[in-house]
Amino acid sequence: MTWEKANIIIDGQKMEVPAPDIISASRSTDIPAFYADWFFHRLETGYSVWNNPFNGKKSYISYRNTRFIVFWSKNPKPLLPYLPILKERGIGCYIQFTLNDYEEDGLETGVPPLTERIETFRTLSDILGKEAVIWRFDPLILTDNISVDTLIEKIERVGTEIHNCTEKLVFSFADIGSYKKVKANMTDSGIPYHEWNKEKMEELAGKLTVLNRNRGWNLELATCGENLDLGKYRISRNRCIDGDLIARLAWKDKELMSALGVIIQEMP
């Protein structure tokens, strides 16, 4: 898909830059947790600029046509005071909320206590609707102390608190060996991790499906970035930017639906 272009003025010079209708903010950096103030300032200004880490060149994006934002975060609480601004500007959103339970394992630092994150999840669901808050348990990590059964217990513990606040659970299996920095951090921290194999993945998938059914959650289950087909467990592959979900959410707002209608139809 080719986005329209928009003209912006920087240092007295006119530049033509991409002006997408849908923004992903952002998988590489937790913008809601750490840069919410900056993001909404840039939204008001009308454009953002950043240095490309691969070639060092500046990249620009215009928000002139923005009608929908997909937020990714482990702590989207700082977004709460800004949600009315999105509504005022006629911009829809949904949130991919990574809500793990590794508090006692020391695997996630720099995030609020689990109870606070659960409360944030509920609040966002109340404000945006449960279909607009996606629960991600990501990634699933195996160690000497965390087995498949332990992970199912963790998912059940969190799901018991939030299953009525969402419609979807997305998960992935940690591929630690493929990421040198992550592997080094785990080794330096003395965490005896284990890699996933097909047998373990299918074991977890089967137990998760049973949990979802027996607890009456009836959540849509999906994997993220996994090649293994788990369709026999009624687990699909997630779409990072879900055109069908955007259409559902936009349908509530006739102006938003009108603005995004053609764009959604063109999405893969």
PDB file of C-alpha atoms in Angstrom:
ATOM      1  CA  MET A   1       0.000   0.000   0.000  1.00  0.00           C
ATOM      2  CA  THR A   2       1.312   3.441  -0.966  1.00  0.00           C
ATOM      3  CA  TRP A   3       0.420   6.268   1.373  1.00  0.00           C
ATOM      4  CA  GLU A   4      -0.350   9.795   0.258  1.00  0.00           C
ATOM      5  CA  LYS A   5       2.286  12.492   0.669  1.00  0.00           C
ATOM      6  CA  ALA A   6       2.029  15.765   2.566  1.00  0.00           C
ATOM      7  CA  ASN A   7       4.132  18.920   2.597  1.00  0.00           C
ATOM      8  CA  ILE A   8       5.733  20.076   5.842  1.00  0.00           C
ATOM      9  CA  ILE A   9       7.972  23.073   6.512  1.00  0.00           C
ATOM     10  CA  ILE A  10      11.217  22.466   8.431  1.00  0.00           C
ATOM     11  CA  ASP A  11      13.802  25.212   8.887  1.00  0.00           C
ATOM     12  CA  GLY A  12      12.050  27.219   6.199  1.00  0.00           C
ATOM     13  CA  GLN A  13      12.266  24.421   3.657  1.00  0.00           C
ATOM     14  CA  LYS A  14       9.289  22.548   2.228  1.00  0.00           C
ATOM     15  CA  MET A  15       9.526  18.757   2.310  1.00  0.00           C
ATOM     16  CA  GLU A  16       7.218  16.078   0.908  1.00  0.00           C
ATOM     17  CA  VAL A  17       6.840  13.198   3.371  1.00  0.00           C
ATOM     18  CA  PRO A  18       4.584  10.139   3.862  1.00  0.00           C
ATOM     19  CA  ALA A  19       1.190  10.904   5.423  1.00  0.00           C
ATOM     20  CA  PRO A  20      -0.350   7.538   6.392  1.00  0.00           C
ATOM     21  CA  ASP A  21      -3.953   7.080   7.519  1.00  0.00           C
ATOM     22  CA  ILE A  22      -2.971   4.349  10.033  1.00  0.00           C
ATOM     23  CA  ILE A  23      -0.029   4.653  12.457  1.00  0.00           C
ATOM     24  CA  SER A  24       1.680   1.867  14.417  1.00  0.00           C
ATOM     25  CA  ALA A  25       3.162   3.329  17.616  1.00  0.00           C
ATOM     26  CA  SER A  26       5.362   1.348  18.006  1.00  0.00           C
ATOM     27  CA  ARG A  27       6.839  -2.127  18.195  1.00  0.00           C
ATOM     28  CA  SER A  28      10.484  -1.092  18.502  1.00  0.00           C
ATOM     29  CA  THR A  29       9.970   1.483  21.293  1.00  0.00           C
ATOM     30  CA  ASP A  30       7.335   1.598  24.011  1.00  0.00           C
ATOM     31  CA  ILE A  31       5.972   5.032  23.070  1.00  0.00           C
ATOM     32  CA  PRO A  32       2.911   4.911  25.385  1.00  0.00           C
ATOM     33  CA  ALA A  33       5.021   4.048  28.448  1.00  0.00           C
ATOM     34  CA  PHE A  34       7.943   6.423  27.955  1.00  0.00           C
ATOM     35  CA  TYR A  35       7.104   8.975  25.265  1.00  0.00           C
ATOM     36  CA  ALA A  36       3.375   9.672  25.471  1.00  0.00           C
ATOM     37  CA  ASP A  37       3.992  13.400  26.092  1.00  0.00           C
ATOM     38  CA  TRP A  38       6.346  13.589  23.121  1.00  0.00           C
ATOM     39  CA  PHE A  39       4.026  11.662  20.812  1.00  0.00           C
ATOM     40  CA  PHE A  40       0.985  13.813  21.452  1.00  0.00           C
ATOM     41  CA  HIS A  41       3.078  16.968  21.148  1.00  0.00           C
ATOM     42  CA  ARG A  42       4.249  15.750  17.739  1.00  0.00           C
ATOM     43  CA  LEU A  43       0.691  14.817  16.807  1.00  0.00           C
ATOM     44  CA  GLU A  44      -0.337  18.393  17.583  1.00  0.00           C
ATOM     45  CA  THR A  45       2.666  19.768  15.675  1.00  0.00           C
ATOM     46  CA  GLY A  46       1.712  17.631  12.699  1.00  0.00           C
ATOM     47  CA  TYR A  47       4.800  15.551  12.036  1.00  0.00           C
ATOM     48  CA  SER A  48       7.626  13.528  13.599  1.00  0.00           C
ATOM     49  CA  VAL A  49      11.279  13.113  12.700  1.00  0.00           C
ATOM     50  CA  TRP A  50      13.793  10.532  13.883  1.00  0.00           C
ATOM     51  CA  ASN A  51      17.196   9.193  12.924  1.00  0.00           C
ATOM     52  CA  ASN A  52      17.148   5.909  11.018  1.00  0.00           C
ATOM     53  CA  PRO A  53      19.364   3.551  13.105  1.00  0.00           C
ATOM     54  CA  PHE A  54      20.512   1.678   9.995  1.00  0.00           C
ATOM     55  CA  ASN A  55      21.736   4.507   7.793  1.00  0.00           C
ATOM     56  CA  GLY A  56      21.750   7.523  10.132  1.00  0.00           C
ATOM     57  CA  LYS A  57      19.447   9.507   7.871  1.00  0.00           C
ATOM     58  CA  LYS A  58      16.484  11.463   9.174  1.00  0.00           C
ATOM     59  CA  SER A  59      13.033  10.025   8.492  1.00  0.00           C
ATOM     60  CA  TYR A  60       9.832  12.053   8.559  1.00  0.00           C
ATOM     61  CA  ILE A  61       6.147  11.291   8.845  1.00  0.00           C
ATOM     62  CA  SER A  62       3.145  13.609   8.624  1.00  0.00           C
ATOM     63  CA  TYR A  63       0.014  13.152  10.727  1.00  0.00           C
ATOM     64  CA  ARG A  64      -2.181  15.182   8.375  1.00  0.00           C
ATOM     65  CA  ASN A  65      -4.210  12.145   7.269  1.00  0.00           C
ATOM     66  CA  THR A  66      -3.971  10.045  10.445  1.00  0.00           C
ATOM     67  CA  ARG A  67      -7.318   8.491  11.336  1.00  0.00           C
ATOM     68  CA  PHE A  68      -6.275   5.449  13.384  1.00  0.00           C
ATOM     69  CA  ILE A  69      -3.405   4.489  15.707  1.00  0.00           C
ATOM     70  CA  VAL A  70      -2.379   1.039  16.931  1.00  0.00           C
ATOM     71  CA  PHE A  71      -0.488   1.404  20.214  1.00  0.00           C
ATOM     72  CA  TRP A  72       1.908  -1.256  21.580  1.00  0.00           C
ATOM     73  CA  SER A  73       2.915  -1.161  25.234  1.00  0.00           C
ATOM     74  CA  LYS A  74       3.769  -2.955  28.469  1.00  0.00           C
ATOM     75  CA  ASN A  75       2.515   0.044  30.414  1.00  0.00           C
ATOM     76  CA  PRO A  76       0.002   2.195  28.500  1.00  0.00           C
ATOM     77  CA  LYS A  77      -1.188   3.985  31.653  1.00  0.00           C
ATOM     78  CA  PRO A  78       0.401   7.314  30.526  1.00  0.00           C
ATOM     79  CA  LEU A  79      -1.996   7.247  27.534  1.00  0.00           C
ATOM     80  CA  LEU A  80      -5.074   7.644  29.718  1.00  0.00           C
ATOM     81  CA  PRO A  81      -5.143  11.469  29.934  1.00  0.00           C
ATOM     82  CA  TYR A  82      -4.581  11.732  26.175  1.00  0.00           C
ATOM     83  CA  LEU A  83      -7.406   9.489  24.968  1.00  0.00           C
ATOM     84  CA  PRO A  84      -9.914  12.398  24.906  1.00  0.00           C
ATOM     85  CA  ILE A  85      -7.555  14.209  22.507  1.00  0.00           C
ATOM     86  CA  LEU A  86      -7.797  11.327  20.044  1.00  0.00           C
ATOM     87  CA  LYS A  87     -11.576  11.459  20.257  1.00  0.00           C
ATOM     88  CA  GLU A  88     -11.573  15.214  19.677  1.00  0.00           C
ATOM     89  CA  ARG A  89      -9.387  14.793  16.599  1.00  0.00           C
ATOM     90  CA  GLY A  90     -11.529  11.979  15.201  1.00  0.00           C
ATOM     91  CA  ILE A  91      -8.720   9.422  15.543  1.00  0.00           C
ATOM     92  CA  GLY A  92      -9.564   5.859  16.549  1.00  0.00           C
ATOM     93  CA  CYS A  93      -7.208   3.439  18.279  1.00  0.00           C
ATOM     94  CA  TYR A  94      -6.702   0.015  19.709  1.00  0.00           C
ATOM     95  CA  ILE A  95      -3.984  -1.147  22.109  1.00  0.00           C
ATOM     96  CA  GLN A  96      -1.750  -4.209  22.035  1.00  0.00           C
ATOM     97  CA  PHE A  97      -1.164  -4.517  25.789  1.00  0.00           C
ATOM     98  CA  THR A  98       1.658  -6.898  26.768  1.00  0.00           C
ATOM     99  CA  LEU A  99       0.586  -8.083  30.201  1.00  0.00           C
ATOM    100  CA  ASN A 100       2.894 -10.842  31.458  1.00  0.00           C
ATOM    101  CA  ASP A 101       3.282 -12.398  34.888  1.00  0.00           C
ATOM    102  CA  TYR A 102       7.033 -12.638  35.396  1.00  0.00           C
ATOM    103  CA  GLU A 103       7.086 -10.438  38.490  1.00  0.00           C
ATOM    104  CA  GLU A 104       8.386 -13.135  40.854  1.00  0.00           C
ATOM    105  CA  ASP A 105      10.871 -14.421  38.272  1.00  0.00           C
ATOM    106  CA  GLY A 106      12.728 -11.138  37.797  1.00  0.00           C
ATOM    107  CA  LEU A 107      12.389 -11.377  34.024  1.00  0.00           C
ATOM    108  CA  GLU A 108      10.763  -7.981  33.528  1.00  0.00           C
ATOM    109  CA  THR A 109      12.073  -4.859  35.190  1.00  0.00           C
ATOM    110  CA  GLY A 110      10.944  -1.288  34.786  1.00  0.00           C
ATOM    111  CA  VAL A 111       7.236  -2.084  34.677  1.00  0.00           C
ATOM    112  CA  PRO A 112       4.639  -1.271  37.352  1.00  0.00           C
ATOM    113  CA  PRO A 113       3.440  -4.002  39.733  1.00  0.00           C
ATOM    114  CA  LEU A 114       1.193  -6.598  38.134  1.00  0.00           C
ATOM    115  CA  THR A 115      -1.838  -5.442  40.124  1.00  0.00           C
ATOM    116  CA  GLU A 116      -1.412  -1.904  38.777  1.00  0.00           C
ATOM    117  CA  ARG A 117      -1.045  -3.123  35.183  1.00  0.00           C
ATOM    118  CA  ILE A 118      -4.184  -5.226  35.553  1.00  0.00           C
ATOM    119  CA  GLU A 119      -6.062  -2.164  36.798  1.00  0.00           C
ATOM    120  CA  THR A 120      -4.810  -0.168  33.810  1.00  0.00           C
ATOM    121  CA  PHE A 121      -6.025  -2.919  31.499  1.00  0.00           C
ATOM    122  CA  ARG A 122      -9.492  -2.762  33.044  1.00  0.00           C
ATOM    123  CA  THR A 123      -9.602   1.027  32.828  1.00  0.00           C
ATOM    124  CA  LEU A 124      -8.640   1.032  29.153  1.00  0.00           C
ATOM    125  CA  SER A 125     -11.278  -1.597  28.459  1.00  0.00           C
ATOM    126  CA  ASP A 126     -13.924   0.520  30.195  1.00  0.00           C
ATOM    127  CA  ILE A 127     -12.953   3.575  28.130  1.00  0.00           C
ATOM    128  CA  LEU A 128     -12.280   2.045  24.712  1.00  0.00           C
ATOM    129  CA  GLY A 129     -14.339  -1.154  24.837  1.00  0.00           C
ATOM    130  CA  LYS A 130     -12.989  -4.648  25.386  1.00  0.00           C
ATOM    131  CA  GLU A 131     -12.539  -5.287  21.675  1.00  0.00           C
ATOM    132  CA  ALA A 132     -10.010  -2.410  21.535  1.00  0.00           C
ATOM    133  CA  VAL A 133      -7.622  -3.818  24.165  1.00  0.00           C
ATOM    134  CA  ILE A 134      -5.686  -6.883  22.993  1.00  0.00           C
ATOM    135  CA  TRP A 135      -4.033  -8.987  25.683  1.00  0.00           C
ATOM    136  CA  ARG A 136      -0.528 -10.121  24.732  1.00  0.00           C
ATOM    137  CA  PHE A 137       1.318 -12.650  26.891  1.00  0.00           C
ATOM    138  CA  ASP A 138       4.544 -12.207  25.037  1.00  0.00           C
ATOM    139  CA  PRO A 139       6.943 -13.893  25.029  1.00  0.00           C
ATOM    140  CA  LEU A 140       6.425 -17.232  26.711  1.00  0.00           C
ATOM    141  CA  ILE A 141       9.729 -18.116  28.382  1.00  0.00           C
ATOM    142  CA  LEU A 142      10.939 -21.508  29.604  1.00  0.00           C
ATOM    143  CA  THR A 143      13.558 -21.779  32.363  1.00  0.00           C
ATOM    144  CA  ASP A 144      14.578 -24.283  35.023  1.00  0.00           C
ATOM    145  CA  ASN A 145      11.822 -22.760  37.166  1.00  0.00           C
ATOM    146  CA  ILE A 146       9.201 -22.026  34.499  1.00  0.00           C
ATOM    147  CA  SER A 147       7.658 -25.039  32.785  1.00  0.00           C
ATOM    148  CA  VAL A 148       4.732 -25.279  30.378  1.00  0.00           C
ATOM    149  CA  ASP A 149       2.434 -25.903  33.331  1.00  0.00           C
ATOM    150  CA  THR A 150       3.870 -22.885  35.159  1.00  0.00           C
ATOM    151  CA  LEU A 151       3.132 -20.693  32.133  1.00  0.00           C
ATOM    152  CA  ILE A 152      -0.438 -21.977  31.973  1.00  0.00           C
ATOM    153  CA  GLU A 153      -0.819 -21.108  35.664  1.00  0.00           C
ATOM    154  CA  LYS A 154       0.498 -17.603  34.991  1.00  0.00           C
ATOM    155  CA  ILE A 155      -1.881 -17.099  32.070  1.00  0.00           C
ATOM    156  CA  GLU A 156      -4.778 -18.373  34.170  1.00  0.00           C
ATOM    157  CA  ARG A 157      -3.865 -16.034  37.037  1.00  0.00           C
ATOM    158  CA  VAL A 158      -3.904 -12.956  34.798  1.00  0.00           C
ATOM    159  CA  GLY A 159      -6.800 -14.142  32.655  1.00  0.00           C
ATOM    160  CA  THR A 160      -8.994 -14.647  35.708  1.00  0.00           C
ATOM    161  CA  GLU A 161      -8.667 -10.904  36.332  1.00  0.00           C
ATOM    162  CA  ILE A 162      -9.090  -9.555  32.784  1.00  0.00           C
ATOM    163  CA  HIS A 163     -10.886 -12.100  30.571  1.00  0.00           C
ATOM    164  CA  ASN A 164     -14.050  -9.989  30.668  1.00  0.00           C
ATOM    165  CA  CYS A 165     -12.038  -6.937  29.562  1.00  0.00           C
ATOM    166  CA  THR A 166     -10.781  -8.254  26.227  1.00  0.00           C
ATOM    167  CA  GLU A 167     -11.725 -10.516  23.345  1.00  0.00           C
ATOM    168  CA  LYS A 168      -8.299 -11.760  22.282  1.00  0.00           C
ATOM    169  CA  LEU A 169      -5.126 -13.305  23.690  1.00  0.00           C
ATOM    170  CA  VAL A 170      -1.962 -13.176  21.564  1.00  0.00           C
ATOM    171  CA  PHE A 171       1.225 -15.009  22.531  1.00  0.00           C
ATOM    172  CA  SER A 172       4.630 -15.958  21.157  1.00  0.00           C
ATOM    173  CA  PHE A 173       7.369 -18.405  22.106  1.00  0.00           C
ATOM    174  CA  ALA A 174      10.694 -16.862  23.152  1.00  0.00           C
ATOM    175  CA  ASP A 175      13.411 -17.619  20.594  1.00  0.00           C
ATOM    176  CA  ILE A 176      16.289 -16.530  22.783  1.00  0.00           C
ATOM    177  CA  GLY A 177      19.086 -18.063  20.732  1.00  0.00           C
ATOM    178  CA  SER A 178      18.229 -15.874  17.746  1.00  0.00           C
ATOM    179  CA  TYR A 179      18.819 -12.663  19.683  1.00  0.00           C
ATOM    180  CA  LYS A 180      22.431 -12.257  20.817  1.00  0.00           C
ATOM    181  CA  LYS A 181      21.721  -9.387  23.208  1.00  0.00           C
ATOM    182  CA  VAL A 182      18.811 -11.187  24.887  1.00  0.00           C
ATOM    183  CA  LYS A 183      20.848 -14.377  25.153  1.00  0.00           C
ATOM    184  CA  ALA A 184      23.763 -12.490  26.696  1.00  0.00           C
ATOM    185  CA  ASN A 185      21.477 -10.728  29.188  1.00  0.00           C
ATOM    186  CA  MET A 186      19.891 -14.012  30.239  1.00  0.00           C
ATOM    187  CA  THR A 187      23.306 -15.650  30.623  1.00  0.00           C
ATOM    188  CA  ASP A 188      24.793 -12.690  32.518  1.00  0.00           C
ATOM    189  CA  SER A 189      21.779 -12.688  34.856  1.00  0.00           C
ATOM    190  CA  GLY A 190      22.260 -16.368  35.591  1.00  0.00           C
ATOM    191  CA  ILE A 191      18.839 -17.325  34.229  1.00  0.00           C
ATOM    192  CA  PRO A 192      18.893 -20.960  33.017  1.00  0.00           C
ATOM    193  CA  TYR A 193      16.590 -20.626  29.994  1.00  0.00           C
ATOM    194  CA  HIS A 194      15.407 -23.361  27.651  1.00  0.00           C
ATOM    195  CA  GLU A 195      14.535 -23.107  23.978  1.00  0.00           C
ATOM    196  CA  TRP A 196      11.138 -24.154  22.690  1.00  0.00           C
ATOM    197  CA  ASN A 197      10.680 -27.134  20.413  1.00  0.00           C
ATOM    198  CA  LYS A 198       7.640 -28.250  18.433  1.00  0.00           C
ATOM    199  CA  GLU A 199       6.572 -30.730  21.108  1.00  0.00           C
ATOM    200  CA  LYS A 200       6.608 -28.123  23.876  1.00  0.00           C
ATOM    201  CA  MET A 201       4.826 -25.549  21.717  1.00  0.00           C
ATOM    202  CA  GLU A 202       2.025 -27.979  20.934  1.00  0.00           C
ATOM    203  CA  GLU A 203       1.806 -29.015  24.593  1.00  0.00           C
ATOM    204  CA  LEU A 204       1.254 -25.410  25.619  1.00  0.00           C
ATOM    205  CA  ALA A 205      -1.186 -24.767  22.761  1.00  0.00           C
ATOM    206  CA  GLY A 206      -3.299 -27.753  23.753  1.00  0.00           C
ATOM    207  CA  LYS A 207      -3.372 -26.827  27.434  1.00  0.00           C
ATOM    208  CA  LEU A 208      -4.136 -23.187  26.655  1.00  0.00           C
ATOM    209  CA  THR A 209      -7.076 -24.170  24.464  1.00  0.00           C
ATOM    210  CA  VAL A 210      -8.456 -26.391  27.231  1.00  0.00           C
ATOM    211  CA  LEU A 211      -7.995 -23.608  29.798  1.00  0.00           C
ATOM    212  CA  ASN A 212      -9.756 -21.094  27.569  1.00  0.00           C
ATOM    213  CA  ARG A 213     -12.704 -23.455  27.075  1.00  0.00           C
ATOM    214  CA  ASN A 214     -13.008 -24.832  30.596  1.00  0.00           C
ATOM    215  CA  ARG A 215     -12.839 -21.417  32.252  1.00  0.00           C
ATOM    216  CA  GLY A 216     -15.486 -20.094  29.878  1.00  0.00           C
ATOM    217  CA  TRP A 217     -13.265 -17.261  28.660  1.00  0.00           C
ATOM    218  CA  ASN A 218     -13.900 -17.999  24.979  1.00  0.00           C
ATOM    219  CA  LEU A 219     -11.108 -15.640  23.964  1.00  0.00           C
ATOM    220  CA  GLU A 220      -9.805 -15.622  20.420  1.00  0.00           C
ATOM    221  CA  LEU A 221      -6.336 -17.179  20.613  1.00  0.00           C
ATOM    222  CA  ALA A 222      -3.548 -16.184  18.223  1.00  0.00           C
ATOM    223  CA  THR A 223       0.219 -16.464  17.879  1.00  0.00           C
ATOM    224  CA  CYS A 224       2.574 -13.650  16.918  1.00  0.00           C
ATOM    225  CA  GLY A 225       5.474 -14.224  14.519  1.00  0.00           C
ATOM    226  CA  GLU A 226       5.332 -18.012  14.710  1.00  0.00           C
ATOM    227  CA  ASN A 227       5.780 -20.367  11.750  1.00  0.00           C
ATOM    228  CA  LEU A 228       4.197 -23.353  13.515  1.00  0.00           C
ATOM    229  CA  ASP A 229       0.601 -23.961  12.424  1.00  0.00           C
ATOM    230  CA  LEU A 230      -1.545 -24.409  15.545  1.00  0.00           C
ATOM    231  CA  GLY A 231      -4.863 -24.365  13.708  1.00  0.00           C
ATOM    232  CA  LYS A 232      -5.870 -27.754  15.098  1.00  0.00           C
ATOM    233  CA  TYR A 233      -5.963 -26.093  18.526  1.00  0.00           C
ATOM    234  CA  ARG A 234      -8.145 -23.295  17.142  1.00  0.00           C
ATOM    235  CA  ILE A 235      -5.230 -20.892  17.422  1.00  0.00           C
ATOM    236  CA  SER A 236      -4.772 -18.522  14.487  1.00  0.00           C
ATOM    237  CA  ARG A 237      -1.912 -16.275  13.400  1.00  0.00           C
ATOM    238  CA  ASN A 238      -2.258 -12.698  14.598  1.00  0.00           C
ATOM    239  CA  ARG A 239      -2.157  -9.685  12.287  1.00  0.00           C
ATOM    240  CA  CYS A 240      -0.059  -6.844  13.674  1.00  0.00           C
ATOM    241  CA  ILE A 241      -2.383  -4.284  12.081  1.00  0.00           C
ATOM    242  CA  ASP A 242      -5.824  -5.894  11.986  1.00  0.00           C
ATOM    243  CA  GLY A 243      -7.949  -4.345   9.268  1.00  0.00           C
ATOM    244  CA  ASP A 244     -11.058  -6.251  10.341  1.00  0.00           C
ATOM    245  CA  LEU A 245     -10.758  -4.964  13.906  1.00  0.00           C
ATOM    246  CA  ILE A 246     -10.123  -1.418  12.715  1.00  0.00           C
ATOM    247  CA  ALA A 247     -13.282  -1.669  10.605  1.00  0.00           C
ATOM    248  CA  ARG A 248     -15.301  -2.869  13.622  1.00  0.00           C
ATOM    249  CA  LEU A 249     -14.058  -0.027  15.780  1.00  0.00           C
ATOM    250  CA  ALA A 250     -14.465   2.572  13.046  1.00  0.00           C
ATOM    251  CA  TRP A 251     -18.049   1.433  12.430  1.00  0.00           C
ATOM    252  CA  LYS A 252     -18.997   3.095  15.710  1.00  0.00           C
ATOM    253  CA  ASP A 253     -17.985   6.457  14.206  1.00  0.00           C
ATOM    254  CA  LYS A 254     -19.528   7.246  10.814  1.00  0.00           C
ATOM    255  CA  GLU A 255     -16.984   9.952   9.980  1.00  0.00           C
ATOM    256  CA  LEU A 256     -14.096   7.660  10.892  1.00  0.00           C
ATOM    257  CA  MET A 257     -15.589   4.819   8.881  1.00  0.00           C
ATOM    258  CA  SER A 258     -15.993   7.085   5.878  1.00  0.00           C
ATOM    259  CA  ALA A 259     -12.357   8.199   6.124  1.00  0.00           C
ATOM    260  CA  LEU A 260     -10.964   4.686   6.524  1.00  0.00           C
ATOM    261  CA  GLY A 261     -13.347   2.666   4.376  1.00  0.00           C
ATOM    262  CA  VAL A 262     -11.253   2.490   1.229  1.00  0.00           C
ATOM    263  CA  ILE A 263      -8.003   2.087   3.185  1.00  0.00           C
ATOM    264  CA  ILE A 264      -9.352  -0.909   5.129  1.00  0.00           C
ATOM    265  CA  GLN A 265     -10.579  -2.597   1.972  1.00  0.00           C
ATOM    266  CA  GLU A 266      -7.080  -2.348   0.487  1.00  0.00           C
ATOM    267  CA  MET A 267      -5.333  -3.841   3.541  1.00  0.00           C
ATOM    268  CA  PRO A 268      -3.994  -7.421   3.170  1.00  0.00           C
TER     269      PRO A 268
END
